[in-house]
XYZ file of N, CA, C and O in Angstrom:
420
model
N 0.841 -1.168 0.000
C 0.000 0.000 0.000
C 0.891 1.237 0.000
O 1.792 1.353 0.819
N 0.620 2.163 -0.900
C 1.381 3.395 -0.949
C 0.894 4.312 0.169
O -0.283 4.403 0.445
N 1.817 4.979 0.824
C 1.450 5.886 1.904
C 2.180 7.204 1.739
O 3.151 7.314 1.007
N 1.681 8.199 2.459
C 2.405 9.456 2.538
C 2.400 9.907 3.993
O 1.719 9.328 4.834
N 3.155 10.928 4.279
C 3.339 11.359 5.670
C 2.025 11.771 6.316
O 1.755 11.410 7.463
N 1.180 12.514 5.617
C -0.099 12.949 6.171
C -0.964 11.746 6.523
O -1.547 11.684 7.617
N -1.045 10.791 5.630
C -1.843 9.593 5.904
C -1.260 8.802 7.075
O -2.001 8.262 7.892
N 0.038 8.740 7.171
C 0.674 8.051 8.298
C 0.316 8.729 9.619
O 0.060 8.061 10.624
N 0.282 10.071 9.630
C -0.109 10.808 10.839
C -1.557 10.520 11.212
O -1.881 10.313 12.380
N -2.423 10.492 10.233
C -3.841 10.203 10.483
C -3.990 8.790 11.035
O -4.711 8.565 12.006
N -3.309 7.836 10.419
C -3.392 6.446 10.868
C -2.949 6.284 12.326
O -3.464 5.436 13.042
N -2.000 7.095 12.764
C -1.497 6.955 14.133
C -2.510 7.401 15.179
O -2.358 7.082 16.354
N -3.557 8.100 14.776
C -4.546 8.598 15.733
C -5.843 7.801 15.738
O -6.744 8.132 16.498
N -5.940 6.783 14.913
C -7.205 6.047 14.822
C -7.114 4.696 15.533
O -6.028 4.180 15.780
N -8.273 4.136 15.805
C -8.336 2.853 16.505
C -7.807 1.728 15.611
O -7.811 1.850 14.381
N -7.382 0.629 16.228
C -6.914 -0.515 15.436
C -7.988 -1.044 14.485
O -7.679 -1.444 13.365
N -9.244 -1.012 14.915
C -10.329 -1.501 14.064
C -10.497 -0.623 12.828
O -10.673 -1.107 11.714
N -10.453 0.686 13.040
C -10.601 1.615 11.921
C -9.405 1.498 10.976
O -9.557 1.545 9.760
N -8.217 1.313 11.547
C -7.024 1.140 10.720
C -7.162 -0.109 9.856
O -6.857 -0.091 8.665
N -7.651 -1.188 10.459
C -7.845 -2.423 9.709
C -8.862 -2.224 8.594
O -8.683 -2.711 7.473
N -9.941 -1.503 8.880
C -10.961 -1.238 7.865
C -10.368 -0.453 6.695
O -10.629 -0.769 5.535
N -9.571 0.551 7.007
C -8.932 1.346 5.945
C -8.006 0.478 5.096
O -8.033 0.551 3.865
N -7.209 -0.348 5.751
C -6.275 -1.201 5.018
C -7.008 -2.217 4.145
O -6.606 -2.476 3.011
N -8.103 -2.771 4.676
C -8.879 -3.728 3.884
C -9.545 -3.050 2.697
O -9.601 -3.621 1.607
N -10.056 -1.837 2.902
C -10.690 -1.103 1.803
C -9.699 -0.854 0.674
O -10.022 -1.044 -0.503
N -8.486 -0.458 1.027
C -7.447 -0.221 0.017
C -7.064 -1.536 -0.651
O -6.906 -1.601 -1.873
N -6.947 -2.603 0.134
C -6.573 -3.910 -0.427
C -7.635 -4.418 -1.404
O -7.307 -4.964 -2.461
N -8.901 -4.216 -1.080
C -9.984 -4.640 -1.970
C -9.950 -3.819 -3.256
O -10.064 -4.374 -4.358
N -9.779 -2.507 -3.128
C -9.684 -1.659 -4.322
C -8.497 -2.085 -5.184
O -8.624 -2.199 -6.415
N -7.357 -2.357 -4.554
C -6.176 -2.800 -5.303
C -6.430 -4.127 -6.001
O -5.995 -4.335 -7.132
N -7.138 -5.037 -5.335
C -7.462 -6.336 -5.938
C -8.339 -6.147 -7.174
O -8.129 -6.785 -8.202
N -9.313 -5.254 -7.090
C -10.184 -4.998 -8.240
C -9.361 -4.419 -9.390
O -9.513 -4.836 -10.544
N -8.460 -3.482 -9.074
C -7.572 -2.936 -10.112
C -6.727 -4.026 -10.750
O -6.542 -4.045 -11.971
N -6.211 -4.952 -9.949
C -5.394 -6.052 -10.485
C -6.202 -6.904 -11.453
O -5.710 -7.285 -12.524
N -7.442 -7.213 -11.082
C -8.300 -8.019 -11.953
C -8.587 -7.268 -13.245
O -8.496 -7.845 -14.339
N -8.933 -5.988 -13.114
C -9.202 -5.193 -14.317
C -7.994 -5.188 -15.241
O -8.128 -5.400 -16.454
N -6.818 -4.952 -14.677
C -5.598 -4.900 -15.480
C -5.331 -6.243 -16.164
O -4.982 -6.288 -17.339
N -5.517 -7.335 -15.430
C -5.250 -8.660 -16.007
C -6.210 -8.983 -17.147
O -5.881 -9.771 -18.025
N -7.373 -8.361 -17.135
C -8.366 -8.601 -18.180
C -8.358 -7.520 -19.257
O -9.183 -7.542 -20.166
N -7.433 -6.546 -19.117
C -7.368 -5.459 -20.087
C -8.601 -4.572 -20.049
O -9.012 -4.041 -21.085
N -9.164 -4.415 -18.860
C -10.386 -3.630 -18.699
C -10.107 -2.315 -17.973
O -9.088 -2.183 -17.301
N -11.042 -1.395 -18.109
C -10.957 -0.107 -17.436
C -12.101 0.024 -16.427
O -13.017 -0.800 -16.411
N -12.036 1.084 -15.623
C -13.140 1.377 -14.707
C -14.432 1.581 -15.491
O -15.499 1.179 -15.046
N -14.302 2.189 -16.645
C -15.471 2.437 -17.497
C -16.106 1.114 -17.934
O -17.333 0.973 -17.941
N -15.279 0.136 -18.273
C -15.784 -1.186 -18.648
C -16.533 -1.829 -17.477
O -17.610 -2.403 -17.659
N -15.950 -1.736 -16.278
C -16.592 -2.303 -15.097
C -17.919 -1.593 -14.826
O -18.925 -2.247 -14.542
N -17.927 -0.283 -14.942
C -19.159 0.481 -14.736
C -20.244 0.020 -15.707
O -21.402 -0.179 -15.311
N -19.874 -0.179 -16.938
C -20.830 -0.633 -17.959
C -21.384 -2.012 -17.592
O -22.591 -2.241 -17.665
N -20.507 -2.926 -17.158
C -20.957 -4.270 -16.769
C -21.931 -4.240 -15.596
O -22.845 -5.060 -15.514
N -21.722 -3.295 -14.679
C -22.542 -3.211 -13.479
C -23.746 -2.288 -13.627
O -24.576 -2.198 -12.719
N -23.837 -1.587 -14.751
C -24.924 -0.632 -14.935
C -24.785 0.575 -14.016
O -25.777 1.145 -13.570
N -23.543 0.961 -13.737
C -23.250 2.094 -12.858
C -22.521 3.169 -13.645
O -22.042 2.927 -14.752
N -22.392 4.335 -13.053
C -21.624 5.389 -13.706
C -20.143 5.174 -13.430
O -19.775 4.562 -12.426
N -19.330 5.703 -14.312
C -17.887 5.597 -14.106
C -17.478 6.343 -12.841
O -16.571 5.920 -12.121
N -18.175 7.440 -12.536
C -17.895 8.209 -11.321
C -18.127 7.372 -10.076
O -17.329 7.393 -9.134
N -19.228 6.602 -10.068
C -19.520 5.762 -8.902
C -18.461 4.683 -8.727
O -17.971 4.456 -7.621
N -18.073 4.040 -9.805
C -17.042 3.002 -9.730
C -15.713 3.617 -9.300
O -14.994 3.037 -8.483
N -15.408 4.796 -9.791
C -14.179 5.478 -9.384
C -14.181 5.746 -7.881
O -13.166 5.558 -7.210
N -15.323 6.142 -7.346
C -15.446 6.381 -5.898
C -15.227 5.083 -5.133
O -14.550 5.060 -4.111
N -15.792 3.970 -5.641
C -15.607 2.663 -5.004
C -14.131 2.292 -4.952
O -13.656 1.721 -3.985
N -13.429 2.577 -6.031
C -12.037 2.144 -6.151
C -11.038 3.131 -5.561
O -9.833 2.942 -5.694
N -11.539 4.147 -4.885
C -10.644 5.119 -4.254
C -9.944 4.518 -3.038
O -8.936 5.041 -2.575
N -10.507 3.435 -2.498
C -9.936 2.822 -1.303
C -10.466 3.422 -0.023
O -10.090 3.008 1.062
N -11.360 4.391 -0.153
C -11.943 5.013 1.038
C -13.429 4.714 1.166
O -14.043 5.052 2.162
N -13.996 4.071 0.167
C -15.423 3.759 0.176
C -15.657 2.440 0.914
O -14.911 1.484 0.731
N -16.675 2.387 1.745
C -17.011 1.172 2.487
C -17.946 0.316 1.626
O -19.162 0.473 1.674
N -17.361 -0.569 0.829
C -18.156 -1.427 -0.046
C -18.964 -2.427 0.764
O -18.460 -3.003 1.732
N -20.202 -2.645 0.360
C -21.011 -3.667 1.017
C -20.632 -5.032 0.465
O -20.047 -5.147 -0.621
N -21.002 -6.048 1.192
C -20.761 -7.411 0.723
C -21.515 -7.651 -0.583
O -20.994 -8.290 -1.499
N -22.716 -7.108 -0.686
C -23.511 -7.262 -1.913
C -22.782 -6.652 -3.110
O -22.738 -7.247 -4.191
N -22.191 -5.479 -2.926
C -21.465 -4.824 -4.016
C -20.214 -5.615 -4.387
O -19.910 -5.789 -5.570
N -19.506 -6.115 -3.391
C -18.314 -6.928 -3.664
C -18.705 -8.165 -4.466
O -18.017 -8.547 -5.412
N -19.819 -8.785 -4.115
C -20.292 -9.963 -4.851
C -20.675 -9.609 -6.281
O -20.391 -10.368 -7.217
N -21.327 -8.464 -6.484
C -21.689 -8.028 -7.836
C -20.445 -7.787 -8.680
O -20.388 -8.165 -9.851
N -19.442 -7.165 -8.092
C -18.193 -6.914 -8.811
C -17.512 -8.234 -9.155
O -17.060 -8.434 -10.284
N -17.465 -9.158 -8.199
C -16.859 -10.469 -8.443
C -17.570 -11.197 -9.578
O -16.921 -11.775 -10.458
N -18.898 -11.167 -9.563
C -19.677 -11.841 -10.608
C -19.433 -11.188 -11.969
O -19.254 -11.886 -12.976
N -19.395 -9.859 -11.995
C -19.179 -9.154 -13.259
C -17.799 -9.437 -13.837
O -17.646 -9.566 -15.054
N -16.803 -9.561 -12.958
C -15.430 -9.798 -13.415
C -15.106 -11.279 -13.586
O -14.082 -11.636 -14.164
N -15.951 -12.139 -13.041
C -15.710 -13.575 -13.153
C -14.574 -14.068 -12.282
O -13.985 -15.109 -12.553
N -14.229 -13.299 -11.255
C -13.153 -13.671 -10.320
C -13.514 -13.197 -8.929
O -14.157 -12.166 -8.761
N -13.052 -13.943 -7.931
C -13.275 -13.535 -6.553
C -12.462 -12.282 -6.245
O -11.264 -12.246 -6.501
N -13.134 -11.284 -5.691
C -12.438 -10.091 -5.222
C -11.891 -10.364 -3.825
O -10.779 -9.987 -3.498
N -12.683 -11.050 -3.020
C -12.307 -11.414 -1.656
C -12.487 -12.917 -1.513
O -13.508 -13.462 -1.939
N -11.512 -13.567 -0.909
C -11.613 -15.008 -0.674
C -11.643 -15.262 0.825
O -10.783 -14.774 1.547
N -12.628 -16.027 1.261
C -12.772 -16.367 2.669
C -12.735 -17.887 2.776
O -13.501 -18.564 2.102
N -11.861 -18.432 3.603
C -11.795 -19.894 3.751
C -13.001 -20.409 4.535
O -12.966 -20.492 5.755
N -14.072 -20.716 3.830
C -15.311 -21.119 4.480
C -15.170 -22.380 5.314
O -15.835 -22.541 6.324
N -14.286 -23.268 4.930
C -14.143 -24.526 5.657
C -13.736 -24.321 7.107
O -14.080 -25.101 7.969
N -13.019 -23.260 7.405
C -12.575 -23.052 8.781
C -13.744 -22.759 9.709
O -13.688 -23.051 10.886
N -14.809 -22.182 9.192
C -15.965 -21.894 10.029
C -16.695 -23.184 10.398
O -17.185 -23.324 11.497
N -16.744 -24.118 9.480
C -17.437 -25.371 9.745
C -16.714 -26.202 10.798
O -17.340 -26.782 11.663
N -15.397 -26.237 10.728
C -14.657 -27.070 11.668
C -14.666 -26.485 13.072
O -14.521 -27.206 14.037
N -14.860 -25.192 13.195
C -14.848 -24.564 14.518
C -16.067 -24.966 15.349
O -16.035 -24.900 16.567
N -17.129 -25.410 14.685
C -18.356 -25.692 15.406
C -18.804 -27.147 15.271
O -19.972 -27.453 15.367
N -17.871 -28.043 15.058
C -18.234 -29.456 14.965
C -18.493 -30.015 16.359
O -17.770 -29.722 17.306
N -19.536 -30.787 16.460
C -19.891 -31.410 17.729
C -20.059 -32.902 17.514
O -20.401 -33.350 16.433
N -19.824 -33.652 18.551
C -20.074 -35.087 18.491
C -21.582 -35.311 18.504
O -22.307 -34.617 19.222
N -22.072 -36.264 17.725
C -23.504 -36.531 17.752
C -23.925 -37.035 19.124
O -23.182 -37.774 19.765
N -25.095 -36.611 19.532
C -25.593 -37.048 20.841
C -26.260 -38.401 20.686
O -26.974 -38.659 19.733
N -26.008 -39.270 21.601
C -26.635 -40.591 21.576
C -27.690 -40.599 22.697
O -27.391 -40.289 23.847
N -28.867 -40.940 22.293
C -29.960 -40.947 23.289
C -29.715 -42.038 24.308
O -29.279 -43.149 23.974
N -29.945 -41.721 25.549
C -29.788 -42.707 26.617
C -30.938 -43.708 26.547
O -32.070 -43.352 26.236
N -30.611 -44.958 26.782
C -31.670 -45.982 26.757
C -32.530 -45.830 28.013
O -32.021 -45.587 29.085
N -33.853 -46.017 27.838
C -34.743 -45.885 28.997
C -34.567 -46.995 29.997
O -34.098 -48.017 29.843
């Protein structure tokens, strides 16, 4: 992530949660840019695929916009690639329980 002195000063005054949110927002925007570049596409192309204005997509990709999960999914579907990957299997293993066996009467 590219930084500058002013942004570094701002980051030093915010909570760890807010810092993480900012870093994730930039990482998601960077991931979308990487996908666009690999496909030879522009923001305008993405806007057209999503039925949005180029201005709106530009705002999304600024790295400061709080994208919803629904929007991330729409972008992933339009680009044909995952923007965010979550290891779903880890959630299932965290809550495995042994089957209960009924006691005989």
